[in-house]
Coordinates of C-alpha atoms and ligand atoms in Angstrom, one line a residue:
M1 CA 7.4 3.0 -2.4
T2 CA 7.3 0.2 -4.9
R3 CA 5.0 1.5 -7.6
A4 CA 5.9 0.0 -10.9
G5 CA 7.0 2.1 -13.9
A6 CA 4.3 4.7 -14.4
L7 CA 3.5 4.2 -18.1
V8 CA 3.5 0.4 -18.1
V9 CA 0.2 -0.9 -19.4
S10 CA -1.2 -3.0 -16.7
V11 CA -4.2 -5.0 -17.7
T12 CA -4.5 -7.9 -15.4
R13 CA -6.6 -10.8 -16.3
G14 CA -6.5 -14.5 -15.8
S15 CA -3.7 -16.1 -13.9
Q16 CA -1.0 -13.5 -14.9
P17 CA -1.3 -11.0 -12.2
N18 CA 1.7 -9.1 -13.3
C19 CA 1.2 -9.2 -17.1
S20 CA 2.4 -5.6 -17.5
G21 CA 3.3 -4.3 -20.9
T22 CA 1.0 -6.7 -22.8
G23 CA -0.9 -3.8 -24.4
D24 CA -4.1 -5.9 -24.1
A25 CA -7.1 -3.9 -25.4
V26 CA -9.5 -3.2 -22.6
S27 CA -13.2 -2.6 -23.3
D28 CA -14.3 0.7 -22.0
N29 CA -17.8 -0.5 -21.3
F30 CA -18.7 -2.4 -18.1
D31 CA -21.7 -3.4 -16.0
V32 CA -19.9 -2.3 -12.8
I33 CA -16.7 -0.2 -12.4
V34 CA -15.1 -0.4 -8.9
V35 CA -12.6 2.2 -7.9
G36 CA -10.1 0.8 -5.4
T37 CA -9.2 -2.8 -4.5
G38 CA -8.9 -2.6 -0.7
A39 CA -11.2 -3.9 2.0
G40 CA -14.3 -2.2 0.4
G41 CA -13.6 -2.4 -3.4
G42 CA -11.8 -5.8 -3.5
T43 CA -14.5 -7.4 -1.4
L44 CA -17.4 -5.9 -3.4
A45 CA -15.8 -7.0 -6.7
H46 CA -15.4 -10.5 -5.2
T47 CA -19.1 -10.5 -4.2
L48 CA -20.2 -9.6 -7.7
A49 CA -17.6 -11.7 -9.7
S50 CA -19.7 -14.9 -9.6
T51 CA -22.7 -13.1 -11.2
G52 CA -20.9 -13.0 -14.6
K53 CA -21.5 -9.3 -14.9
R54 CA -18.6 -7.4 -16.5
I55 CA -16.5 -5.8 -13.8
L56 CA -13.7 -3.4 -14.1
L57 CA -11.4 -2.8 -11.1
L58 CA -9.5 0.4 -11.3
E59 CA -6.5 0.6 -8.9
R60 CA -4.1 3.5 -8.7
G61 CA -1.3 1.3 -7.3
H62 CA 0.4 -1.9 -8.4
Y63 CA 0.9 -5.2 -6.7
L64 CA 3.0 -4.9 -3.5
T65 CA 6.2 -6.7 -4.4
K66 CA 7.0 -9.8 -2.4
E67 CA 10.5 -9.2 -1.1
L68 CA 12.6 -9.7 2.0
D69 CA 12.0 -6.0 2.9
N70 CA 8.4 -6.9 3.6
W71 CA 9.5 -8.3 7.0
D72 CA 12.3 -5.9 7.7
P73 CA 11.5 -3.1 10.2
G74 CA 14.2 -0.9 8.7
P75 CA 12.5 -0.4 5.3
V76 CA 9.0 -0.8 6.7
F77 CA 9.1 1.4 9.8
V78 CA 12.2 3.6 9.4
D79 CA 12.2 4.2 5.6
G80 CA 8.4 4.0 5.1
R81 CA 9.0 1.9 1.9
Y82 CA 5.3 1.1 1.4
I83 CA 3.9 4.5 2.2
S84 CA 2.6 6.6 -0.6
P85 CA 4.6 9.7 -1.5
D86 CA 1.5 11.8 -1.3
T87 CA 1.6 15.2 0.4
W88 CA -1.4 16.3 2.3
Y89 CA -1.9 19.5 4.4
D90 CA -3.3 19.9 7.8
G91 CA -5.8 22.7 8.9
D92 CA -3.0 25.2 9.1
G93 CA -1.7 24.3 5.7
T94 CA 1.3 22.5 7.1
P95 CA 2.3 19.6 4.7
F96 CA 2.7 16.0 5.9
Q97 CA 3.1 12.6 4.4
P98 CA 0.0 10.5 5.2
Q99 CA 0.6 6.8 6.1
I100 CA -1.5 5.6 3.2
H101 CA -0.9 2.6 1.0
Y102 CA -1.7 2.4 -2.7
F103 CA -1.5 -1.2 -3.7
V104 CA -3.8 -4.0 -4.8
G105 CA -5.4 -4.8 -1.5
G106 CA -5.2 -1.1 -0.3
A107 CA -4.5 -0.6 3.4
T108 CA -5.2 -4.3 4.2
K109 CA -1.7 -5.1 2.7
M110 CA -0.3 -3.5 5.9
Y111 CA -3.1 -4.1 8.3
G112 CA -3.0 -6.1 11.5
A113 CA -6.0 -8.1 10.5
A114 CA -7.7 -7.7 13.8
L115 CA -11.2 -8.2 12.5
Y116 CA -13.7 -7.0 15.1
R117 CA -17.4 -6.5 14.8
L118 CA -18.8 -3.2 16.1
R119 CA -20.8 -3.7 19.3
P120 CA -24.6 -3.6 19.1
E121 CA -24.6 -0.3 21.0
D122 CA -22.4 1.3 18.3
F123 CA -25.3 1.1 15.9
G124 CA -27.4 3.2 18.3
E125 CA -26.8 6.7 19.7
I126 CA -24.1 6.8 22.4
K127 CA -23.4 9.7 24.7
H128 CA -19.7 10.7 25.0
V129 CA -17.9 13.2 27.1
D130 CA -17.6 15.5 24.0
G131 CA -20.9 14.8 22.4
I132 CA -23.1 12.3 20.6
S133 CA -22.0 9.4 18.5
P134 CA -25.0 9.2 16.2
A135 CA -27.2 6.1 15.4
W136 CA -26.7 4.2 12.2
P137 CA -29.7 3.8 9.9
L138 CA -29.4 0.0 10.4
S139 CA -29.4 -1.9 13.6
Y140 CA -26.8 -4.4 14.6
D141 CA -29.3 -7.2 14.1
E142 CA -30.0 -6.1 10.6
F143 CA -26.3 -5.8 9.8
E144 CA -25.3 -9.1 11.5
P145 CA -25.7 -11.5 8.5
W146 CA -23.0 -9.7 6.6
Y147 CA -20.6 -9.8 9.5
T148 CA -20.9 -13.5 9.4
K149 CA -20.2 -13.6 5.7
A150 CA -17.3 -11.3 6.1
E151 CA -15.8 -13.5 8.9
W152 CA -16.1 -16.5 6.7
L153 CA -14.6 -14.9 3.6
Y154 CA -11.7 -13.4 5.5
Q155 CA -11.0 -16.7 7.4
V156 CA -11.3 -15.1 10.8
H157 CA -10.1 -17.1 13.8
G158 CA -11.9 -16.3 17.1
S159 CA -14.4 -17.4 19.6
H160 CA -17.8 -15.8 19.6
G161 CA -19.3 -15.7 23.1
E162 CA -16.2 -15.0 25.1
D163 CA -16.5 -11.2 25.1
P164 CA -19.5 -10.0 27.2
T165 CA -19.9 -6.9 25.1
E166 CA -20.3 -8.6 21.7
G167 CA -23.7 -9.0 20.0
P168 CA -25.4 -12.2 19.0
C169 CA -23.9 -14.0 16.0
S170 CA -25.7 -16.3 13.5
R171 CA -22.6 -18.5 13.0
Q172 CA -19.4 -19.2 14.9
Y173 CA -16.1 -18.1 13.3
P174 CA -14.8 -20.5 10.6
W175 CA -11.6 -21.1 12.6
P176 CA -11.0 -21.6 16.3
A177 CA -9.3 -18.7 18.1
V178 CA -5.5 -18.6 17.7
S179 CA -4.2 -19.9 20.9
H180 CA -2.3 -17.6 23.3
E181 CA 1.4 -18.2 23.6
P182 CA 2.6 -18.8 27.2
R183 CA 3.3 -15.1 28.2
I184 CA 0.0 -14.0 26.7
Q185 CA -1.8 -16.9 28.4
Q186 CA -0.2 -15.8 31.7
I187 CA -1.5 -12.3 31.1
S188 CA -5.0 -13.5 30.3
D189 CA -5.1 -15.7 33.4
A190 CA -3.9 -12.8 35.6
L191 CA -6.6 -10.6 34.1
E192 CA -9.3 -13.1 34.8
Q193 CA -8.0 -13.4 38.4
G194 CA -8.2 -9.7 38.6
G195 CA -11.9 -9.8 37.7
Y196 CA -11.5 -8.7 34.0
H197 CA -13.0 -10.4 31.0
P198 CA -10.2 -11.0 28.5
F199 CA -11.1 -12.8 25.3
H200 CA -9.4 -14.3 22.2
A201 CA -9.1 -11.5 19.7
P202 CA -10.5 -12.1 16.1
C203 CA -7.5 -12.5 13.7
G204 CA -7.7 -12.8 9.9
I205 CA -4.7 -15.1 9.2
L206 CA -4.4 -18.1 7.0
L207 CA -3.2 -20.6 9.5
D208 CA -4.3 -24.0 10.6
E209 CA -3.0 -24.5 14.1
A210 CA -3.7 -28.2 13.9
E211 CA -0.8 -28.3 11.5
R212 CA 1.3 -25.5 12.7
P213 CA 1.1 -23.2 15.8
A214 CA 1.4 -19.5 15.1
S215 CA 4.4 -19.4 17.4
T216 CA 6.5 -21.5 14.9
C217 CA 5.7 -19.2 12.1
I218 CA 7.9 -16.2 11.7
R219 CA 5.7 -14.8 9.1
C220 CA 3.0 -14.2 11.6
A221 CA 5.1 -12.4 14.0
W222 CA 5.1 -9.1 12.3
C223 CA 1.9 -9.0 10.3
D224 CA 0.8 -5.8 12.1
G225 CA 2.0 -3.0 10.0
Y226 CA 4.0 -5.2 7.7
P227 CA 3.0 -6.8 4.4
C228 CA 3.1 -10.6 4.4
M229 CA 5.7 -11.9 2.1
V230 CA 4.1 -15.4 1.9
H231 CA 0.5 -14.1 1.5
A232 CA -0.6 -15.7 4.8
K233 CA -2.5 -12.7 6.0
A234 CA -6.2 -12.5 5.0
D235 CA -5.9 -9.2 3.1
A236 CA -8.1 -8.0 0.3
E237 CA -5.6 -8.9 -2.4
V238 CA -5.2 -12.5 -1.2
V239 CA -8.7 -13.2 -0.1
A240 CA -10.9 -11.1 -2.5
V241 CA -9.0 -10.0 -5.6
R242 CA -6.6 -12.7 -6.6
P243 CA -9.3 -15.5 -6.5
I244 CA -11.4 -13.7 -9.1
L245 CA -8.8 -12.7 -11.6
D246 CA -9.2 -16.0 -13.6
L247 CA -12.7 -15.0 -14.5
E248 CA -13.3 -13.7 -18.0
N249 CA -15.8 -11.1 -16.7
V250 CA -13.2 -9.5 -14.3
T251 CA -10.6 -7.0 -15.5
L252 CA -8.1 -5.3 -13.2
L253 CA -6.4 -2.1 -14.4
L254 CA -3.3 -1.1 -12.4
N255 CA -1.6 2.3 -12.2
A256 CA -5.1 3.7 -13.0
E257 CA -5.9 6.7 -10.8
V258 CA -9.4 7.9 -11.0
T259 CA -9.4 11.6 -11.1
R260 CA -13.0 12.5 -11.5
L261 CA -16.4 11.3 -12.6
E262 CA -18.5 12.8 -15.3
T263 CA -22.3 12.9 -15.4
D264 CA -25.0 13.6 -17.9
P265 CA -26.4 17.2 -17.9
T266 CA -29.0 16.4 -15.3
G267 CA -26.3 15.2 -13.0
R268 CA -28.3 12.1 -12.1
T269 CA -26.2 9.5 -14.0
I270 CA -22.4 8.9 -14.1
T271 CA -21.5 8.7 -17.8
G272 CA -17.7 8.4 -17.5
V273 CA -14.9 7.5 -15.1
V274 CA -11.9 9.5 -15.9
V275 CA -8.5 7.8 -15.3
D276 CA -5.0 9.0 -15.2
R277 CA -2.7 6.2 -16.3
G278 CA 0.6 7.1 -14.6
G279 CA 0.5 10.7 -13.9
D280 CA 1.4 12.1 -17.3
G281 CA -1.9 13.9 -17.6
K282 CA -3.1 11.6 -20.4
E283 CA -6.7 10.6 -19.6
E284 CA -8.8 7.5 -20.4
V285 CA -12.5 7.3 -19.9
Y286 CA -14.4 4.2 -18.9
H287 CA -18.1 3.6 -18.9
G288 CA -20.1 1.5 -16.4
A289 CA -23.8 1.0 -15.8
I290 CA -22.9 1.3 -12.1
V291 CA -19.9 3.0 -10.6
V292 CA -18.6 2.1 -7.1
L293 CA -16.1 4.4 -5.3
A294 CA -14.0 2.5 -2.8
A295 CA -10.8 4.6 -2.8
G296 CA -10.6 5.0 1.0
A297 CA -12.4 7.7 3.0
A298 CA -10.1 10.6 2.1
N299 CA -9.6 9.7 -1.6
T300 CA -13.3 8.9 -2.2
A301 CA -14.2 12.4 -0.9
K302 CA -11.4 13.8 -3.1
I303 CA -12.8 12.2 -6.2
L304 CA -16.3 13.5 -5.5
L305 CA -15.1 17.0 -4.7
R306 CA -13.0 17.1 -7.9
S307 CA -16.0 16.1 -9.9
A308 CA -17.9 19.3 -9.4
S309 CA -20.0 20.4 -12.4
D310 CA -22.9 22.7 -13.2
A311 CA -25.3 20.1 -11.9
H312 CA -23.2 19.5 -8.7
P313 CA -21.4 22.8 -8.1
A314 CA -20.2 21.9 -4.6
G315 CA -18.9 18.5 -5.7
L316 CA -20.6 15.4 -7.0
A317 CA -23.4 14.1 -4.8
N318 CA -22.7 17.0 -2.3
G319 CA -26.0 18.9 -2.2
S320 CA -26.0 18.1 1.6
D321 CA -22.5 19.7 1.9
Q322 CA -21.5 16.5 3.8
V323 CA -18.9 15.1 1.4
G324 CA -15.5 15.2 3.1
R325 CA -17.0 16.1 6.5
N326 CA -17.1 14.0 9.7
Y327 CA -13.7 12.5 9.2
M328 CA -12.8 10.1 12.0
F329 CA -9.8 8.0 12.7
H330 CA -9.9 6.9 16.4
N331 CA -8.0 8.1 19.5
N332 CA -5.3 5.5 19.4
K333 CA -2.3 4.9 21.6
A334 CA 0.3 2.2 21.2
V335 CA 2.1 1.3 24.4
S336 CA 5.0 -1.0 25.1
A337 CA 5.3 -2.1 28.7
F338 CA 8.7 -3.5 29.6
G339 CA 8.5 -6.0 32.4
E340 CA 11.2 -7.9 34.2
Q341 CA 10.1 -11.1 32.6
D342 CA 11.1 -12.0 29.0
N343 CA 8.4 -12.0 26.4
D344 CA 9.3 -14.5 23.7
T345 CA 5.8 -14.4 22.2
V346 CA 5.9 -14.6 18.4
Y347 CA 2.2 -13.9 17.4
Q348 CA 1.1 -11.5 20.1
K349 CA -2.3 -10.3 18.8
T350 CA -4.4 -12.9 20.4
L351 CA -5.9 -11.1 23.4
G352 CA -8.5 -8.3 23.8
I353 CA -10.3 -6.6 26.7
N354 CA -13.6 -4.7 26.4
D355 CA -14.3 -4.2 30.0
F356 CA -14.3 -0.4 29.5
Y357 CA -16.0 -0.4 26.1
L358 CA -19.4 0.7 27.5
P359 CA -20.3 2.9 30.4
A360 CA -20.5 0.9 33.6
L361 CA -20.9 1.2 37.3
G362 CA -18.5 3.9 38.4
Q363 CA -17.6 4.7 34.8
E364 CA -19.7 7.4 33.3
W365 CA -18.4 7.3 29.7
P366 CA -17.5 4.6 27.2
L367 CA -13.7 4.4 27.2
G368 CA -12.8 1.9 24.5
N369 CA -11.0 -1.2 23.6
I370 CA -7.6 -2.7 24.6
Q371 CA -5.9 -5.2 22.4
M372 CA -2.4 -6.4 21.6
L373 CA -0.1 -5.1 18.9
G374 CA 2.2 -7.2 16.8
K375 CA 5.3 -8.0 18.8
S376 CA 7.7 -5.1 18.9
N377 CA 11.4 -5.3 17.9
A378 CA 14.4 -3.0 18.1
G379 CA 14.1 -1.9 14.4
A380 CA 10.4 -1.0 14.7
M381 CA 11.1 1.0 17.9
K382 CA 13.7 3.0 16.1
G383 CA 11.2 3.7 13.3
E384 CA 8.4 4.7 15.6
E385 CA 10.3 6.8 18.1
P386 CA 13.4 8.1 16.2
H387 CA 14.0 10.9 18.7
L388 CA 13.5 8.9 21.9
T389 CA 15.7 6.0 20.7
K390 CA 18.3 8.0 18.8
L391 CA 21.0 7.7 21.4
V392 CA 20.1 4.2 22.5
P393 CA 22.5 1.5 21.1
H394 CA 20.8 -1.2 19.0
W395 CA 21.8 -4.0 21.4
S396 CA 20.1 -2.3 24.3
L397 CA 16.9 -1.7 22.3
A398 CA 17.0 -5.3 21.3
E399 CA 17.3 -6.3 25.0
A400 CA 14.4 -4.0 25.8
A401 CA 12.3 -5.4 23.0
K402 CA 12.8 -8.9 24.5
H403 CA 10.9 -7.8 27.6
A404 CA 8.3 -5.6 25.8
V405 CA 4.6 -6.5 25.8
D406 CA 2.8 -4.3 23.3
F407 CA -0.8 -3.0 23.6
W408 CA -3.1 -0.9 21.4
L409 CA -5.7 1.3 23.1
T410 CA -8.6 2.7 21.1
T411 CA -11.2 5.3 22.1
E412 CA -13.9 6.5 19.8
D413 CA -13.7 9.9 18.2
L414 CA -16.8 11.8 17.1
P415 CA -18.1 12.8 13.7
K416 CA -17.5 16.6 13.7
P417 CA -18.6 18.6 10.6
G418 CA -15.4 20.7 10.9
N419 CA -13.2 17.6 10.8
R420 CA -13.1 17.4 7.0
V421 CA -11.3 16.7 3.8
T422 CA -11.1 19.4 1.2
V423 CA -9.2 19.6 -2.0
D424 CA -7.1 22.6 -3.3
R425 CA -6.8 23.7 -6.9
E426 CA -3.8 21.4 -7.4
G427 CA -5.8 18.5 -6.3
S428 CA -4.1 18.0 -2.9
I429 CA -5.9 16.8 0.1
H430 CA -6.3 19.2 3.1
L431 CA -7.3 17.5 6.3
D432 CA -8.7 19.7 9.1
Y433 CA -9.0 17.7 12.3
T434 CA -9.5 18.4 16.0
Q435 CA -9.5 15.4 18.3
S436 CA -12.5 14.6 20.5
N437 CA -13.0 12.5 23.6
E438 CA -9.5 13.0 24.9
A439 CA -10.8 12.7 28.5
E440 CA -12.1 9.2 27.6
A441 CA -8.8 8.3 26.1
A442 CA -7.1 9.4 29.3
G443 CA -9.6 7.4 31.3
L444 CA -8.8 4.3 29.3
Y445 CA -5.1 4.8 29.8
E446 CA -5.7 5.1 33.6
E447 CA -7.6 1.8 33.5
F448 CA -4.8 0.3 31.4
R449 CA -2.2 1.3 34.0
K450 CA -4.3 -0.5 36.7
I451 CA -4.4 -3.6 34.4
L452 CA -0.6 -3.6 34.2
N453 CA -0.5 -4.2 37.9
H454 CA -2.5 -7.4 37.4
V455 CA -0.3 -8.9 34.7
G456 CA 3.2 -8.9 36.1
L457 CA 4.1 -5.6 34.6
A458 CA 3.8 -3.6 37.9
K459 CA 7.4 -2.5 37.8
H460 CA 7.0 -1.6 34.1
H461 CA 8.6 1.2 32.2
V462 CA 6.2 2.5 29.6
L463 CA 7.3 3.8 26.2
H464 CA 4.6 6.0 24.8
K465 CA 4.4 6.0 21.1
S466 CA 2.5 8.9 19.8
Y467 CA 0.9 6.9 16.9
Y468 CA 1.0 3.7 15.0
M469 CA 4.2 3.7 12.8
S470 CA 4.6 7.1 14.3
M471 CA 6.1 9.9 12.3
N472 CA 5.3 12.2 15.2
I473 CA 2.5 13.7 13.2
P474 CA -0.7 12.2 14.6
L475 CA -2.8 13.3 11.7
A476 CA -0.6 11.3 9.4
G477 CA -1.6 8.1 11.0
C478 CA -4.7 7.8 8.9
A479 CA -4.9 4.0 9.0
H480 CA -8.4 4.0 10.5
Q481 CA -9.9 6.9 8.4
V482 CA -13.7 6.7 8.0
G483 CA -16.8 8.9 7.7
T484 CA -16.4 11.3 4.8
C485 CA -19.6 10.2 3.0
R486 CA -21.9 8.9 5.7
F487 CA -25.0 6.9 4.9
G488 CA -28.4 7.7 6.3
S489 CA -32.0 8.1 5.3
D490 CA -32.1 12.0 5.2
P491 CA -30.5 13.4 2.0
G492 CA -30.1 16.7 3.9
T493 CA -27.6 15.3 6.4
S494 CA -26.1 12.3 4.6
V495 CA -24.4 11.6 1.3
L496 CA -25.5 8.0 0.8
D497 CA -28.8 6.2 1.2
I498 CA -29.2 3.0 3.2
N499 CA -27.8 0.9 0.3
C500 CA -24.8 3.2 0.0
K501 CA -26.1 4.7 -3.2
A502 CA -25.6 8.5 -3.5
H503 CA -28.8 10.2 -2.8
E504 CA -28.3 12.5 -5.7
V505 CA -27.0 10.1 -8.4
D506 CA -28.8 7.1 -9.7
N507 CA -25.8 4.8 -10.5
L508 CA -23.2 5.8 -8.0
Y509 CA -22.3 3.8 -4.9
V510 CA -19.6 4.1 -2.2
A511 CA -18.3 1.0 -0.6
D512 CA -15.3 1.9 1.5
T513 CA -15.1 3.2 5.1
S514 CA -16.5 6.6 4.0
F515 CA -20.0 5.4 4.8
F516 CA -19.5 5.1 8.6
P517 CA -21.8 7.6 10.5
S518 CA -19.7 6.8 13.6
I519 CA -16.5 4.8 14.1
G520 CA -17.0 2.9 17.4
A521 CA -13.9 1.9 19.3
V522 CA -12.8 -1.2 17.4
N523 CA -10.9 -1.6 14.2
P524 CA -12.9 -0.7 11.1
A525 CA -12.0 -3.2 8.4
L526 CA -14.5 -6.0 9.2
T527 CA -17.3 -3.5 9.1
A528 CA -16.1 -2.2 5.8
I529 CA -15.8 -5.7 4.4
A530 CA -19.3 -6.7 5.7
N531 CA -20.8 -3.6 4.2
A532 CA -19.1 -4.2 0.8
I533 CA -20.7 -7.6 0.7
R534 CA -24.0 -6.1 1.6
V535 CA -23.8 -3.4 -1.1
G536 CA -22.5 -5.9 -3.6
E537 CA -25.5 -8.1 -3.1
H538 CA -27.8 -5.1 -3.5
I539 CA -26.1 -4.2 -6.8
A540 CA -26.4 -7.7 -8.0
E541 CA -30.1 -7.7 -7.2
R542 CA -30.5 -4.3 -9.0
L543 CA -28.8 -5.7 -12.1
G544 CA -31.1 -8.7 -12.0
A545 CA -28.0 -10.9 -11.5
T546 CA -27.9 -14.2 -9.6
G547 CA -25.1 -16.0 -7.9
A548 CA -23.7 -13.1 -5.9
G549 CA -22.2 -14.2 -2.7
A550 CA -18.7 -14.3 -1.3
W551 CA -18.8 -16.6 1.5
A552 CA -20.0 -20.1 0.7
P553 CA -17.2 -21.8 -1.3
A554 CA -19.6 -24.4 -2.6
Q555 CA -21.7 -21.6 -4.3
R556 CA -18.7 -19.9 -5.7
G557 CA -18.0 -22.5 -8.4
A558 CA -14.9 -21.4 -10.3
L559 CA -14.1 -19.0 -7.5
A560 CA -13.5 -21.8 -5.1
Q561 CA -10.5 -22.7 -7.1
G562 CA -7.6 -20.9 -5.6
A563 CA -9.7 -19.6 -2.7
I564 CA -8.9 -20.8 0.7
A565 CA -11.6 -23.2 1.9
P566 CA -12.4 -23.1 5.6
H567 CA -11.1 -26.0 7.6
A568 CA -8.8 -27.0 4.7
A569 CA -6.2 -24.3 4.7
T570 CA -2.7 -25.3 4.8
G571 CA -1.3 -22.3 6.7
I572 CA -0.1 -20.7 3.6
S573 CA -2.3 -19.3 0.9
R574 CA -2.1 -20.5 -2.6
D575 CA 0.1 -18.0 -4.5
R576 CA -0.7 -18.3 -8.1
Ligands
FAD1 C1 -0.8 -0.3 9.3 C2 -2.3 -0.5 9.3 C3 -2.8 -1.4 10.2 C4 -4.2 -1.6 10.3 N1 -4.7 -2.6 11.1 C5 -6.0 -2.9 11.1 C6 -6.5 -3.9 11.8 O1 -5.8 -4.7 12.5 N2 -7.8 -4.2 11.8 C7 -8.7 -3.4 11.1 O2 -9.9 -3.6 11.1 N3 -8.2 -2.3 10.3 C8 -6.9 -2.1 10.3 N4 -6.4 -1.1 9.5 C9 -7.4 -0.3 8.7 C10 -7.9 -1.0 7.5 O3 -6.8 -1.5 6.7 C11 -8.8 -0.1 6.7 O4 -9.8 0.3 7.6 C12 -9.4 -0.7 5.5 O5 -8.4 -1.2 4.6 C13 -10.1 0.4 4.7 O6 -10.7 -0.1 3.6 P1 -11.1 0.9 2.4 O7 -11.7 0.0 1.3 O8 -11.9 2.0 2.9 O9 -9.7 1.5 1.9 P2 -8.4 0.7 1.4 O10 -8.3 -0.7 1.9 O11 -7.2 1.6 1.7 O12 -8.6 0.7 -0.2 C14 -8.5 1.9 -1.0 C15 -8.0 1.5 -2.3 O13 -8.3 2.5 -3.3 C16 -7.1 2.8 -4.0 N5 -7.2 4.1 -4.5 C17 -7.1 5.3 -3.8 N6 -7.3 6.3 -4.5 C18 -7.6 5.9 -5.8 C19 -7.9 6.5 -7.0 N7 -8.1 7.8 -7.1 N8 -8.1 5.7 -8.1 C20 -8.0 4.4 -8.0 N9 -7.7 3.7 -6.9 C21 -7.5 4.5 -5.8 C22 -6.0 2.5 -3.1 O14 -4.7 2.2 -3.7 C23 -6.5 1.3 -2.3 O15 -6.2 0.1 -3.0 C24 -5.0 -0.9 9.4 C25 -4.5 0.0 8.5 C26 -3.1 0.2 8.4 C27 -2.6 1.2 7.4

C-alpha cells in the first residue's frame, strides 16, 4: 500500500495537494470537522464548502499515487497494492485482511462507479426468504431530490426510464448513457428478444462520447477495482474533494487517523476529536462545533465503540446497543462466462438487468440485480482465483479472457443484530457475520444461467469467483459494507435520527454508509453520496449558513473552477 511516510506533516490547502512537510500551523477550531474523505465525507465537505464555514477534513490515508501500477492487474489484484494492511478478525477470531482502502476518496478510488439508485420498494418493508428488510424512515419520493443532485455532482451517464423497476426522477442524468460496444449490444438485443428488459447501466465516468467513445479509451477498461491513473473516474477525490481545496475555509489533514471522540461530562456534546498522526501514539485534538463521522461503516462503528466514557459506557451514542450491529455487504457473485465468440469490449459496464429485482409472477422472493463487471483479463483472473488458475499458463488464460463476458450478481442481505462489528482491547475490528438470503442468491444464479442461453453463451464455461478481488475469504470483501449505525425515528432501535444526527449527542452526525437500515440489491455509493448532500444541507441550515449545494455549477462560484461542468467535460478531468 502506498501510504506516505508516517510522520510527514500533511496539511493540504489551496492548489498544493501534496504539500507534505510544510509544517503549516493548523487551527484546532472549526465549524465542522469531517472524518473521512470518501463517498460520504468527501461529498458532505463539498456540499458545505461553499458556505464559507471553516471545515476540517481528517483523512487517515494519503493521496493514492498516480503510477503505472494503477492499471496493472498484477499489483492491483495479485499483490493487493492498494489494500490497507489492517488485520480484522472473523467471528471465530480468525484473522483476515479486509479489502479496504485508506486514501483521499476512500473506497471510491477503487470502485466501479456503477451509480444506482435504490428502487422505491427498497425504502419500504420487503419480505425475503430469510426475514424482513425493514422500511426506511424516509420514502423514495422524499429522498429523490438528493439522488438527482448526486447524479449531477458525480457526472453520471445513464438513461432514466429504461428500467421498469426504477422510481420517478425529477431530472434526467447529466450525460447520455454510455453506448454499448458491439458484443454488449448483441447481448442486450438478445435479451430483449428473450423478453427481458435490459437497460443502460448508470456509470460515473468523466467522458464525453461526442468527442471520444469509451471503447477508444484504455483508461476506462479497467476502472472496476482499479484506481484511475488519469482521474477520469468520478470518484470522491476527483469530484468532491479536489475542487474545494483552493478554498481558504477548507483544510485537509492527511495521515490523520481519528481514534476517538471526547465529550463534555453530560455526554451530549463532542468537545474533542482525537487524532493519531502516523501511528506513533502522539495525539492531537481538534475542536469543531459539529463533528461528522464518515470513516466507512466498520471504522465509524469502531470510533464510536472506542469512545466509551462514563456518560456512554457501551460506546458513544450507543444507548440503543445498535452501534456496530446490522452489518450488511450484499450476497455478491462475480461470474465470467467464456463463450465461443470473442469479446473485444473495452468498457463493459454498460448493461444492467433488474427483471428479478422484485417478486413477480412465478417468483416468490426478490432475487436481485445483474450487471456487468469491468472486462476481465488474464492478470486479474490470476489474482482473483490463484488456486484455480495456478497451473494454467498465462497465454491460455489470456486466450480465455478474450472470450470472457463478465457479470456481477447482487442479492440483498438482511440487517441481523448478530452481524456486527466489535472492537477488542488492542483496537482491532472483529466482524461477526452470517450470510442471509442464500436461497435468493441461488435463485438469481439459476435465472442468470437461463439468461446465458439467450445471449450466445449457451455453450459457456463458467468460472465462479468467490468474491470481488477474491482472496478466498468472503468476509474480507467488504466493498459494500453498510448498516452499523442505522437511522430511524426510534432512539431505542436506531443510532441516528432522520437527519443522521446521533440521537444521544447534539453535535455528532454520521454521513457514510453506516446509516443504511437495509441495503437493497444495487450498489450503495450513490445512496451514500445523495445522503451526504442531504445531511450537508441540513448542517448548513443548522449553522445558519447559506450557499450550500453541490450540484449546480452556477451556484458554486469559486467551486466551479476546476470542477467538471456537465456537457462541457473533455473526457479527462482537470488534474491540478
Ligand atoms: C473495489 C470496489 C468496487 C466498488 N464498486 C462500486 C460500484 O461500482 N458502485 C457502488 O455504488 N459502490 C461500489 N463500491 C462501494 C463504494 O465505494 C462504497 O460504498 C463507498 O465508497 C462507501 O462510502 P463511505 O463514505 O461509507 O466510505 P469510504 O468511501 O470508504 O470512505 C471512508 C473514508 O474514511 C477514511 N477513514 C477510515 N477510518 C478513518 C479514521 N479512523 N480516521 C480518519 N479517516 C478514516 C478512509 O481512509 C476513507 O477515506 C466499491 C467498492 C470497492 C472497494
